[in-house]
Coordinates of C-alpha atoms and ligand atoms in Angstrom, one line a residue:
M1 CA 137.8 93.9 93.7
I2 CA 133.4 93.8 92.8
R3 CA 131.7 90.9 92.1
P4 CA 129.5 90.2 89.9
V5 CA 126.2 89.3 93.1
D6 CA 127.1 93.3 94.4
V7 CA 127.0 94.2 90.6
L8 CA 123.8 92.6 90.5
L9 CA 122.4 94.2 93.8
E10 CA 122.6 97.0 93.0
F11 CA 121.0 96.3 90.1
L12 CA 118.1 95.2 91.5
A13 CA 118.0 97.8 94.9
A14 CA 118.0 100.7 92.0
E15 CA 115.0 98.7 90.4
Q16 CA 113.2 98.4 93.2
A17 CA 113.8 102.0 93.9
R18 CA 112.3 102.6 90.3
G19 CA 109.2 101.1 91.2
V20 CA 110.6 97.6 89.2
T21 CA 108.1 94.8 90.6
H22 CA 109.6 92.1 88.5
I23 CA 111.8 91.2 86.7
H24 CA 112.7 88.3 84.7
L25 CA 115.3 85.5 84.2
D26 CA 116.3 83.4 81.6
E27 CA 117.1 79.9 82.2
G28 CA 121.0 81.1 81.5
A29 CA 120.3 83.9 84.5
R30 CA 119.2 81.3 87.0
D31 CA 121.9 78.4 86.5
G32 CA 124.3 81.3 87.5
L33 CA 121.7 82.1 90.5
R34 CA 122.0 78.7 91.7
G35 CA 125.4 78.4 90.6
L36 CA 126.0 82.2 93.7
F37 CA 124.4 79.8 95.5
H38 CA 125.9 76.6 95.6
Q39 CA 129.2 78.0 95.9
S40 CA 128.5 80.6 98.8
K41 CA 126.7 77.3 100.7
S42 CA 130.4 75.3 100.1
T43 CA 133.0 78.5 100.8
G44 CA 131.2 80.9 102.5
K45 CA 130.4 83.4 100.1
P46 CA 130.1 84.2 96.8
T47 CA 133.1 83.3 93.9
A48 CA 133.9 86.0 91.4
E49 CA 133.4 83.7 89.1
V50 CA 129.8 82.8 87.7
S51 CA 128.4 86.5 85.8
V52 CA 124.2 86.9 85.9
K53 CA 122.3 88.3 83.0
V54 CA 118.7 90.3 84.2
E55 CA 116.1 91.8 81.8
P56 CA 113.5 93.7 83.4
M57 CA 110.3 92.6 82.4
A58 CA 107.9 94.5 81.1
R59 CA 103.5 94.0 82.2
V60 CA 101.7 94.8 80.2
E61 CA 97.8 95.2 80.1
M62 CA 96.9 91.7 78.4
P63 CA 94.1 91.1 77.4
I64 CA 92.7 88.0 80.5
L65 CA 92.0 85.4 78.4
E66 CA 90.5 82.5 81.3
A67 CA 87.0 81.9 81.6
P68 CA 85.6 82.9 83.8
I69 CA 86.2 81.3 87.3
E70 CA 83.9 78.5 89.0
K71 CA 81.3 79.6 91.2
A72 CA 83.2 79.4 95.1
A73 CA 82.3 77.7 97.7
P74 CA 79.8 79.2 99.7
V75 CA 80.1 82.0 102.3
S76 CA 78.0 80.0 103.7
Q77 CA 81.2 77.0 104.9
L78 CA 83.0 79.9 106.6
K79 CA 81.6 80.1 110.5
V80 CA 81.4 84.1 110.9
V81 CA 81.6 84.4 115.3
G82 CA 81.5 87.2 117.4
N83 CA 79.6 90.4 118.1
T84 CA 82.0 92.8 116.6
R85 CA 83.6 93.3 113.0
I86 CA 87.0 93.5 114.8
E87 CA 86.5 90.1 116.6
Q88 CA 83.8 88.6 113.6
L89 CA 87.5 89.6 110.9
E90 CA 89.5 87.8 113.4
S91 CA 87.5 84.5 113.2
L92 CA 87.3 84.8 108.8
R93 CA 91.2 85.4 109.2
Q94 CA 91.7 82.3 111.7
Q95 CA 89.7 80.4 109.4
A96 CA 92.0 81.4 105.9
E97 CA 94.8 80.0 108.0
N98 CA 94.3 75.8 107.2
W99 CA 91.6 76.5 104.9
P100 CA 91.2 73.7 103.2
P101 CA 90.5 74.6 99.1
V102 CA 93.1 76.3 100.0
R103 CA 95.8 73.3 101.0
A104 CA 93.7 71.0 99.5
L105 CA 95.0 72.5 96.1
G106 CA 98.5 73.1 97.4
S107 CA 100.0 75.6 94.2
L108 CA 100.1 78.4 97.2
R109 CA 103.2 79.5 99.2
E110 CA 102.1 78.5 103.0
T111 CA 101.8 82.4 104.9
M112 CA 99.0 83.9 105.0
V113 CA 98.1 86.9 104.3
F114 CA 94.7 88.7 105.5
S115 CA 94.1 91.8 104.9
T116 CA 94.9 95.3 106.7
G117 CA 92.8 98.2 107.7
N118 CA 89.8 99.9 109.5
P119 CA 86.6 96.9 109.6
D120 CA 83.8 99.8 109.9
A121 CA 85.5 101.3 106.5
R122 CA 83.4 103.2 104.1
V123 CA 85.7 101.7 101.4
M124 CA 87.5 98.9 100.5
L125 CA 90.2 98.4 98.0
V126 CA 90.5 94.0 96.6
G127 CA 93.9 93.5 95.1
E128 CA 95.5 91.1 93.4
A129 CA 97.4 88.5 95.8
P130 CA 99.6 89.0 98.6
G131 CA 104.0 89.5 96.8
Y132 CA 107.4 88.9 98.0
Q133 CA 107.3 91.9 100.4
E134 CA 104.0 91.3 101.6
E135 CA 104.3 87.6 102.6
R136 CA 108.0 88.8 104.4
E137 CA 105.7 91.4 106.6
R138 CA 102.5 89.5 106.4
E139 CA 100.4 92.8 105.5
P140 CA 98.9 93.7 102.4
F141 CA 100.4 96.6 99.6
V142 CA 103.6 96.7 101.6
G143 CA 105.6 96.8 99.0
P144 CA 106.4 99.4 96.2
A145 CA 102.7 99.2 94.6
G146 CA 101.4 99.0 99.0
Q147 CA 104.1 102.5 98.3
K148 CA 101.7 103.6 95.4
L149 CA 98.6 102.9 97.2
N150 CA 99.2 104.8 99.9
D151 CA 100.3 108.1 97.6
I152 CA 96.9 107.8 95.5
L153 CA 95.0 107.0 98.8
K154 CA 96.9 110.2 100.2
A155 CA 96.1 112.0 97.0
M156 CA 92.1 111.3 98.4
G157 CA 92.6 113.0 102.3
L158 CA 92.9 109.5 103.0
S159 CA 95.3 107.0 105.3
R160 CA 95.8 103.6 105.2
E161 CA 94.7 103.4 108.6
E162 CA 90.5 104.5 107.1
V163 CA 90.3 102.0 104.6
Y164 CA 89.9 98.4 104.2
I165 CA 92.6 97.5 102.3
S166 CA 92.0 93.7 101.2
N167 CA 93.1 90.9 98.5
L168 CA 91.0 88.4 96.3
V169 CA 93.4 85.7 97.2
K170 CA 94.6 85.5 101.0
F171 CA 98.7 83.4 99.7
R172 CA 101.3 84.3 97.3
P173 CA 101.1 82.0 94.7
S174 CA 104.0 80.0 94.3
M175 CA 106.5 78.5 92.1
P176 CA 109.8 76.2 91.4
S177 CA 112.2 78.4 92.9
Q178 CA 111.2 81.4 93.7
T179 CA 112.6 84.9 95.3
T180 CA 110.9 87.4 94.3
N181 CA 109.2 87.4 91.8
N182 CA 105.4 86.3 91.4
R183 CA 102.9 85.8 89.2
K184 CA 99.2 85.8 88.8
P185 CA 96.9 83.5 91.2
S186 CA 94.8 80.5 88.6
P187 CA 91.1 81.0 88.0
E188 CA 91.4 77.6 90.8
E189 CA 92.4 80.1 93.4
M190 CA 90.9 82.6 93.0
A191 CA 87.5 80.8 93.5
A192 CA 89.2 79.3 96.4
C193 CA 90.2 82.6 98.4
L194 CA 86.7 84.2 97.2
P195 CA 84.9 83.1 100.5
F196 CA 86.1 85.4 102.8
V197 CA 86.7 88.1 100.3
R198 CA 82.6 88.1 100.3
A199 CA 82.6 87.7 103.4
E200 CA 84.6 90.6 104.2
I201 CA 82.4 92.3 102.0
E202 CA 79.6 91.1 104.0
I203 CA 81.5 92.1 107.7
V204 CA 82.6 95.2 106.5
K205 CA 79.4 96.7 104.8
P206 CA 81.6 99.2 102.4
E207 CA 80.0 101.8 100.3
C208 CA 81.7 101.6 97.3
I209 CA 84.6 99.2 96.2
I210 CA 87.7 99.4 94.0
A211 CA 88.7 97.2 92.8
L212 CA 92.9 97.9 91.7
G213 CA 93.2 95.2 88.1
G214 CA 92.1 92.7 86.4
T215 CA 92.8 90.3 88.1
A216 CA 90.4 91.8 91.4
A217 CA 87.9 92.3 89.0
E218 CA 88.1 89.2 86.9
G219 CA 87.7 87.1 91.0
L220 CA 84.8 89.9 91.8
L221 CA 82.8 90.5 89.1
G222 CA 83.4 87.6 86.2
L223 CA 84.7 90.2 84.1
T224 CA 87.2 89.2 81.3
G225 CA 89.1 91.2 79.2
T226 CA 91.4 94.9 79.5
V227 CA 91.7 96.8 82.6
T228 CA 91.5 99.9 80.5
S229 CA 87.6 98.3 78.7
M230 CA 86.2 97.5 82.1
R231 CA 87.1 101.1 84.4
G232 CA 84.6 104.3 83.9
K233 CA 81.9 102.6 84.5
W234 CA 79.6 101.5 88.1
H235 CA 80.0 98.1 88.4
D236 CA 77.8 95.8 90.9
F237 CA 78.9 93.4 93.7
E238 CA 75.2 91.9 94.9
G239 CA 73.8 95.3 94.9
L240 CA 78.0 97.6 96.3
P241 CA 78.9 99.8 93.5
V242 CA 82.4 98.5 92.5
R243 CA 85.2 100.6 90.9
V244 CA 87.6 98.6 88.1
S245 CA 90.7 100.9 88.1
Y246 CA 94.0 100.2 87.2
H247 CA 96.2 98.2 89.6
P248 CA 100.1 100.5 91.5
S249 CA 102.1 98.2 90.1
Y250 CA 100.7 98.9 86.7
L251 CA 101.5 102.6 87.1
L252 CA 104.7 102.1 88.0
Q253 CA 105.1 99.8 85.3
S254 CA 103.9 102.0 82.8
G255 CA 106.6 104.2 84.3
G256 CA 105.1 107.5 84.5
N257 CA 102.6 107.9 81.6
S258 CA 100.2 110.2 82.4
Q259 CA 97.9 109.2 80.6
V260 CA 97.3 105.7 83.0
K261 CA 97.9 108.6 85.7
R262 CA 95.0 110.9 84.8
Q263 CA 92.6 108.1 84.5
L264 CA 93.8 106.4 87.5
W265 CA 92.9 109.1 88.7
E266 CA 89.9 110.1 87.4
D267 CA 89.0 107.2 89.0
M268 CA 89.1 107.1 92.6
L269 CA 88.0 110.7 92.1
T270 CA 84.3 109.3 90.7
V271 CA 84.4 107.0 94.8
M272 CA 85.1 110.2 96.1
E273 CA 82.2 112.1 94.3
Q274 CA 80.9 108.6 95.4
L275 CA 81.5 109.5 99.5
G276 CA 80.7 112.6 98.8
L277 CA 84.1 113.1 100.5
P278 CA 85.9 117.1 99.8
I279 CA 87.2 117.5 96.2
S280 CA 89.2 120.8 95.5
E281 CA 90.1 122.5 92.3
K282 CA 93.1 121.5 92.8
Q283 CA 92.6 117.7 93.3
R284 CA 90.3 117.9 90.0
G285 CA 93.3 118.5 88.4
F286 CA 96.4 116.1 89.2
F287 CA 97.7 114.6 86.0
L288 CA 95.8 116.4 83.9
T289 CA 98.4 117.2 80.9
K290 CA 99.0 121.4 80.3
Ligands
LIG301 N1 99.7 93.2 94.8 C1 98.6 93.3 95.3 O1 97.8 92.6 94.0 N2 98.3 92.7 96.6 C2 100.1 93.1 96.8 O2 99.1 92.4 98.4 C3 100.3 93.5 96.6 C4 100.4 93.5 95.7

């Protein structure tokens, strides 16, 4: 007999394989899942009785309505210790584990996910916050969005190990009855973590920064609006050039939209030009529609 839970698992695996990272569960679905959970606890296996309706949640690009975030706690509250970049970043990582402003909020989850990559990188990428997979592996961008990011870097002739990959918020934002679902961090959560990103930028000293998505641009640059309105020009973060582009998960959720792909790629070409990286004719033509 095929159990509803197997159908659900198969559906979720298929959705994940095609890059979907958010699933909307309505109240009925939540009740169904709670029922499955309680029955599996009492009988040791899920029952065949419960039917669960899950609907993929479309991720649309929305204007960001919140006010720019409050000025964050100054970097000086952090103690950057060590002689090398590796040691200095390690001292940040240790402080992030129990950073009082984050713990005081009580709205972020327990596990801290610090940055990854090359402390001497020429380019730093800043995302939003870790998700389900990142929290499990304690590494940024390892889920479906991370796979897409790896592909983008590869197309640029770069690898994860060569760049520095950070998130604005170092903890996964928590939600009631949370499973694999994620939410955007609040302005307060961004402000609580901002000193770390600032300190990372000061230590790594990249030649340029890529803000992945509207949330990173909002937190880092105080921008509001759509990514479409933020991209296509250089911004400034304390003297460093910043390019805003689409978040890789937006690329996944836009279902291979060739215009989005090309726009993101044009942002990356501009970054490559800024860094003086070689660009072949083939690379220049990626994602152009014939
Ligand atoms: N999305 C982000 O913004 N960061 C991650 O680390 C993973 C997904």
